[in-house]
CSV table of C-alpha atoms and ligand atoms in Angstrom, one decimal:
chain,number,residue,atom,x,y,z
A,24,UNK,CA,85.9,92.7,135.2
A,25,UNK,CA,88.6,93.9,137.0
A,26,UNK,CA,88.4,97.7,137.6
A,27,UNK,CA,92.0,99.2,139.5
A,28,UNK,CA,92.0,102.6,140.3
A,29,UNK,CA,95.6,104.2,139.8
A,30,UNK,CA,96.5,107.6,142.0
A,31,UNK,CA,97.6,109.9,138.7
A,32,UNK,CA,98.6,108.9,135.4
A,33,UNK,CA,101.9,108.3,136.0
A,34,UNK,CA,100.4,105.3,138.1
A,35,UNK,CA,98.3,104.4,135.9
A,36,UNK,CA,100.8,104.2,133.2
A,37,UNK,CA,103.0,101.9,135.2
A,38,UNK,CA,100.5,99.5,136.2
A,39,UNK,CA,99.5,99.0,132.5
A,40,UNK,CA,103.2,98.2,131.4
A,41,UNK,CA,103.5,96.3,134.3
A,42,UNK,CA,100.8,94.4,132.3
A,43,UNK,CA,101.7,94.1,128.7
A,44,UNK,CA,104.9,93.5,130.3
A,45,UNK,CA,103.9,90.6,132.5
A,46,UNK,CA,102.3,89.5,129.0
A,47,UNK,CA,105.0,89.5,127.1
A,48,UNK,CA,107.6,87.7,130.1
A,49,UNK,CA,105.2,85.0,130.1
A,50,UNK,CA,104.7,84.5,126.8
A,51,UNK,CA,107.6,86.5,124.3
A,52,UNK,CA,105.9,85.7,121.1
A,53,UNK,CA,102.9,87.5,122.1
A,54,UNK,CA,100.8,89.2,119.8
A,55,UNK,CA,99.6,93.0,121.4
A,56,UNK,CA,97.1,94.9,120.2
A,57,UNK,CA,97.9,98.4,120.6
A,58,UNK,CA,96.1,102.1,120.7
A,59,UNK,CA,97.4,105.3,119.9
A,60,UNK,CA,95.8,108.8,121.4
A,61,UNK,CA,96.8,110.4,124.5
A,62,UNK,CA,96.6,108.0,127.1
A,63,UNK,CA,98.9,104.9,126.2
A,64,UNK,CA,101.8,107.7,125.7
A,65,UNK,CA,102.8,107.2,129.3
A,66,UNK,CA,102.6,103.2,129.1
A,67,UNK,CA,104.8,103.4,126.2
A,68,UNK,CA,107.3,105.5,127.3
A,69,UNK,CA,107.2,103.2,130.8
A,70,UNK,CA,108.5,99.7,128.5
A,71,UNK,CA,110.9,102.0,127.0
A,72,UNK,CA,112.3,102.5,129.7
A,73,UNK,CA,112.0,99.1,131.3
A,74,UNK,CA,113.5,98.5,127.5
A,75,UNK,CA,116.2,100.4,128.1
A,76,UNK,CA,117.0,98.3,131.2
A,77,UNK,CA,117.1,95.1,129.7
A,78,UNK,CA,114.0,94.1,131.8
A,79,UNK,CA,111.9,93.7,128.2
A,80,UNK,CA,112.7,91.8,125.5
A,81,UNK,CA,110.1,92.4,122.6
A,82,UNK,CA,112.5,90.3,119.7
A,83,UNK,CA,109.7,87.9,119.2
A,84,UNK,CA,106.2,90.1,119.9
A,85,UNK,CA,103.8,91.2,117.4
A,86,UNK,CA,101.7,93.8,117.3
A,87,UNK,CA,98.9,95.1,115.6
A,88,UNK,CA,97.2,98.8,116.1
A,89,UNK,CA,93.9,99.4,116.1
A,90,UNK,CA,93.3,102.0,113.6
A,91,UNK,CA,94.4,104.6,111.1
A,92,UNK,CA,93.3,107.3,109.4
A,93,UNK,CA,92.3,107.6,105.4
A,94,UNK,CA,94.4,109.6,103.7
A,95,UNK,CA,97.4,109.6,105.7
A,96,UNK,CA,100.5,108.0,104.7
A,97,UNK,CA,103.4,106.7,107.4
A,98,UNK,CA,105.3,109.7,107.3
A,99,UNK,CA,102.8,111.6,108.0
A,100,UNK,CA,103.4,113.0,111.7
A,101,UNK,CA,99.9,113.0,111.9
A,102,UNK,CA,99.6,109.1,111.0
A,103,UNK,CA,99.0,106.4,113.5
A,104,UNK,CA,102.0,104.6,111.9
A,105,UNK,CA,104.1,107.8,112.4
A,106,UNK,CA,103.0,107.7,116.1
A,107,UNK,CA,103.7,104.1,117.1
A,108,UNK,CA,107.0,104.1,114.9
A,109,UNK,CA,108.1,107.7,116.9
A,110,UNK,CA,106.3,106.7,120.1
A,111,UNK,CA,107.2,103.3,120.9
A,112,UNK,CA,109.0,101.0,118.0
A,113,UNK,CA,111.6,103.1,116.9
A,114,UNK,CA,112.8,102.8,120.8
A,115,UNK,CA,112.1,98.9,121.3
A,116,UNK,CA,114.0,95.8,119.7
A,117,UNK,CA,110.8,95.0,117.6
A,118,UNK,CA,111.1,93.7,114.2
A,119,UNK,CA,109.0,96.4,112.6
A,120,UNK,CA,107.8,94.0,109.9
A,121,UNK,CA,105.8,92.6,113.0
A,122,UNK,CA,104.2,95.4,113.4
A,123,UNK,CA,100.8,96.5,111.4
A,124,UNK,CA,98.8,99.1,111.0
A,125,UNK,CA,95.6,99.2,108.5
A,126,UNK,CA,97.6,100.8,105.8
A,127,UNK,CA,95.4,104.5,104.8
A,128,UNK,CA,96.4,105.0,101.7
A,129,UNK,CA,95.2,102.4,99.3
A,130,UNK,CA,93.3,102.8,96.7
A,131,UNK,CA,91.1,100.0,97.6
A,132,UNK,CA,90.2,100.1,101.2
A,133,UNK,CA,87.4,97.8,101.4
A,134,UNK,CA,90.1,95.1,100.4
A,135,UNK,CA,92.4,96.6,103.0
A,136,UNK,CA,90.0,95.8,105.7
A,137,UNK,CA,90.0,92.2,104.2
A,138,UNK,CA,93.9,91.9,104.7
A,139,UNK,CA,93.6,93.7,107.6
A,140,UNK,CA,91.0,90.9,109.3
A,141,UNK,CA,92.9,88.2,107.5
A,142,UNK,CA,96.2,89.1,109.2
A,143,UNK,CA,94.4,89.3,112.8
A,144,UNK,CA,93.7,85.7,112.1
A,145,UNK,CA,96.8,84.2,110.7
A,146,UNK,CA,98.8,86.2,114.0
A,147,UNK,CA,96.7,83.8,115.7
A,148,UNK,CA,94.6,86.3,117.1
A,149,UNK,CA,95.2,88.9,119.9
A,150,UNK,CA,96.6,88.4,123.2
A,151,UNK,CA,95.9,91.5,125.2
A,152,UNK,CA,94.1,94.7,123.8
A,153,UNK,CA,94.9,97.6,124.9
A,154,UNK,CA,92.0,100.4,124.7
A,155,UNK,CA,92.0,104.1,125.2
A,156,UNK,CA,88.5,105.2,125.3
A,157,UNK,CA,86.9,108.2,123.3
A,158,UNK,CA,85.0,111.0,124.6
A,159,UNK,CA,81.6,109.9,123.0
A,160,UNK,CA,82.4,106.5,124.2
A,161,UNK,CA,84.3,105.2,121.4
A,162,UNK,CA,86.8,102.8,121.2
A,163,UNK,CA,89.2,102.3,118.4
A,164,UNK,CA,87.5,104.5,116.3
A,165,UNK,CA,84.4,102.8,116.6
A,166,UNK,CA,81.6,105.7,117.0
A,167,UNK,CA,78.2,106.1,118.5
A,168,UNK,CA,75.9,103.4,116.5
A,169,UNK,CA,78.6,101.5,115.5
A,170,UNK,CA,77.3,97.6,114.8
A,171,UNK,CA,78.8,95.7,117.5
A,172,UNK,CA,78.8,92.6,114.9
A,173,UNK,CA,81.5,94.3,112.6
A,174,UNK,CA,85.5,94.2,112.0
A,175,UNK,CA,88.0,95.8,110.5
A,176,UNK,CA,85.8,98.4,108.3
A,177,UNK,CA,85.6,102.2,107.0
A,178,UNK,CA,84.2,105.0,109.8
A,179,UNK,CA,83.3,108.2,109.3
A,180,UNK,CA,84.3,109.8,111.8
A,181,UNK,CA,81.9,112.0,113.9
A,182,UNK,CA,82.0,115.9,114.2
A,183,UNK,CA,83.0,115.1,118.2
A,184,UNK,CA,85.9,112.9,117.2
A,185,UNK,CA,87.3,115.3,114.2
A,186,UNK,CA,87.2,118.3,116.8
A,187,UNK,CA,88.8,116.0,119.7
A,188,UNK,CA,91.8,115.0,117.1
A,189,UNK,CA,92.0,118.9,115.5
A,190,UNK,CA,94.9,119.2,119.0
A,191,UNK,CA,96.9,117.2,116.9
A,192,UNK,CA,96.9,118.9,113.4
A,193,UNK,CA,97.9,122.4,112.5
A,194,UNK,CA,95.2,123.3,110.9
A,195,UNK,CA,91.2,121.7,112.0
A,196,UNK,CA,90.9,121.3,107.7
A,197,UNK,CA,93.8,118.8,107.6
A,198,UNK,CA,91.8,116.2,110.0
A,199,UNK,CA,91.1,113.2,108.1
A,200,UNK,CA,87.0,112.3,108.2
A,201,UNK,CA,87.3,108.7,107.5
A,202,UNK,CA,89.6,106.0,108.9
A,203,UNK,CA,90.0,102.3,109.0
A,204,UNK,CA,89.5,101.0,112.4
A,205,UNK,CA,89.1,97.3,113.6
A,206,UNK,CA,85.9,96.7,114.6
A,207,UNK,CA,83.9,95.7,118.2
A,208,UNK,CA,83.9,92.3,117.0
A,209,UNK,CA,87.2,92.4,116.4
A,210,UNK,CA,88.5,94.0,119.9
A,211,UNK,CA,86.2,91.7,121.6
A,212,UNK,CA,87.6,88.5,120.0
A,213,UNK,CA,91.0,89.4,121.7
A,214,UNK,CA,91.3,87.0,125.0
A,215,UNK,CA,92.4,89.7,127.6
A,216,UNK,CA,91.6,93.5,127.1
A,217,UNK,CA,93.4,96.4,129.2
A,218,UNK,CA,91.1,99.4,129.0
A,219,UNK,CA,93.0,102.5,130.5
A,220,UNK,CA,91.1,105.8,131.1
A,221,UNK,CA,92.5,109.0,132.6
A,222,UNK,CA,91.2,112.0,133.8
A,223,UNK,CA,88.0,114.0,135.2
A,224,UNK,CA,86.3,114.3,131.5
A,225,UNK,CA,86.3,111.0,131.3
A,226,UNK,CA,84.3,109.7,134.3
A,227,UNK,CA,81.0,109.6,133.1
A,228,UNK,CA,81.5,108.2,129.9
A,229,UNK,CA,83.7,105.2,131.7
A,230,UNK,CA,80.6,104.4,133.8
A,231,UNK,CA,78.1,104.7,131.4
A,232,UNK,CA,81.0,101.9,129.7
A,233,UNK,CA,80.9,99.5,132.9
A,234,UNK,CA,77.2,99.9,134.0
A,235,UNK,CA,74.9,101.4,132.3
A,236,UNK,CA,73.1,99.4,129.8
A,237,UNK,CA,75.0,97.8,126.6
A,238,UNK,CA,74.2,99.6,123.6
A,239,UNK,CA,75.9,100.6,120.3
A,240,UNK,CA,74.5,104.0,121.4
A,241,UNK,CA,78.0,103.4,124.1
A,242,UNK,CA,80.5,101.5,122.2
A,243,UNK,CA,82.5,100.9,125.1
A,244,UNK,CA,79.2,99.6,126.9
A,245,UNK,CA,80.0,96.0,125.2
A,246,UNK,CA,82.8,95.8,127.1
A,247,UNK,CA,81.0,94.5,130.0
A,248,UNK,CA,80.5,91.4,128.0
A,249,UNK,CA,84.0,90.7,127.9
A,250,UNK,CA,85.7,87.8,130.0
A,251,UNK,CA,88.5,89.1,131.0
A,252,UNK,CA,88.3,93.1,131.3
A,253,UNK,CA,90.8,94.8,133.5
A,254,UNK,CA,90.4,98.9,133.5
A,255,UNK,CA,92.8,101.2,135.0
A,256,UNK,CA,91.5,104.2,135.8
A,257,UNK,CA,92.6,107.9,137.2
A,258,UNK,CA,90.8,110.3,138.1
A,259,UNK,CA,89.4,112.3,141.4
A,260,UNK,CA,86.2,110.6,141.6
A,261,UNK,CA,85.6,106.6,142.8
A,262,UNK,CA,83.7,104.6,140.3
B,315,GLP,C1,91.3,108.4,119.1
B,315,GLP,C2,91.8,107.0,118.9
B,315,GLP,C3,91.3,106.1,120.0
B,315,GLP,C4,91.6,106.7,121.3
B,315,GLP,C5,90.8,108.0,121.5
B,315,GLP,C6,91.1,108.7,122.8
B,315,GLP,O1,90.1,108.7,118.5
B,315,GLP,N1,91.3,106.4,117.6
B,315,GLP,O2,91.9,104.8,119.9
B,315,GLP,O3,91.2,105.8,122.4
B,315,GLP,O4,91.3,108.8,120.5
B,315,GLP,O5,92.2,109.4,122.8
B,315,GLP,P1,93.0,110.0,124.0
B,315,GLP,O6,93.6,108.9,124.7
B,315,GLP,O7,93.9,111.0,123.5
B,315,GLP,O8,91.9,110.6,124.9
């Protein structure tokens, strides 16, 4: 595990494109796995910009989120899809059909799960994960007493997560209480995971995540268990 401690999020943003970045010189056909929330909104805008520069050239990457909610279709602002299109793609040269999401409004979504793990295979699996990490632990949208054995599946989501999300929505009714989210097993399968984490809310959860004991009671604890783990971290306190 490698754990880098950045001076503010601006930092810590840079150092993480500096990453998928490095990735994707070294290897253009890539395939990323990418977050959405709060804290990979600086990392994005940071390739953009590098982007913009001609330093990146993402022609040939593809990527593959880790979540989305139920109910929510793409043009829904509030949709993961909506996010990454507005966020990141929509200002890259990525061919968008490279670019998946679980898709939240089939009927069926058990068999969307299946598609979803089938695609993560035939991509050839994931490069580099990145990871934001929830409040209560979670990552994707993997919740407290989540089986660390599971992929792509259905969550309900938990009261914690619904009222952390309710900054994004108008109204706290409209937040979705299910989504499909790829599961531990799934994350962990991916050969190199980037796990950024910023601010002082945070710091307990994260070390619970790198030392305390592993348990589903965490969901980031499993992390430890990883190979090749590198966290970038801001905030006041040394871990
Ligand atoms: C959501 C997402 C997670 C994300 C988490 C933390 O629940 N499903 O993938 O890591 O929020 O979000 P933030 O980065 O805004 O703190």
């Amino acid at each position: 595990m490698k754990i880098i401690k950045a001076n503010n999020y601006n930092d810590l943003s840079r150092k993480a494109a500096n990453i998928l970045s490095a990735q994707v010189i070294l290897k253009p056909r890539s395939v990323l796995g990418l977050a959405t929330g709060s804290s990979p909104l600086g990392t994005y805008k940071q390739l953009i910009s590098w982007y913009d520069k001609d330093d990146i050239d993402f022609s040939e990457v593809t990527t593959v989120n880790l979540d989305e909610y139920v109910g929510l279709s793409s043009n829904n602002p509030q949709s993961y899809r909506y996010f990454m299109n507005t966020n990141f793609f929509d200002h890259i040269n990525i061919d968008k059909i490279k670019t998946h999401l679980p898709n939240g409004i089939v009927k069926d979504t058990e068999k969307e799960c299946e598609r979803y793990n089938n695609l993560l295979h035939e991509v050839g699996g994931i490069d580099i994960q990145l990871l934001g990490l929830g409040l209560n632990g979670h990552i994707g949208f993997n919740e407290p007493g989540s089986e660390f054995e599971k992929l792509t599946h259905v969550v309900k989501l938990k009261e914690a997560t619904v009222s952390a999300n309710k900054r994004f929505f108008e109204k706290g009714e409209d937040v979705p209480k299910f989504a499909i989210s790829m599961g531990i097993k799934s994350i962990m399968q991916a050969k190199h995971i980037l796990l950024i984490v910023n601010g002082e809310e945070k710091y307990e959860i994260l070390k619970q995540c790198l030392f305390g004991p592993v348990t589903p009671h965490v969901p980031g604890s499993i992390l430890q268990l990883h190979s090749n783990l590198t966290v970038i971290y801001s905030c006041n306190k040394e871990l």
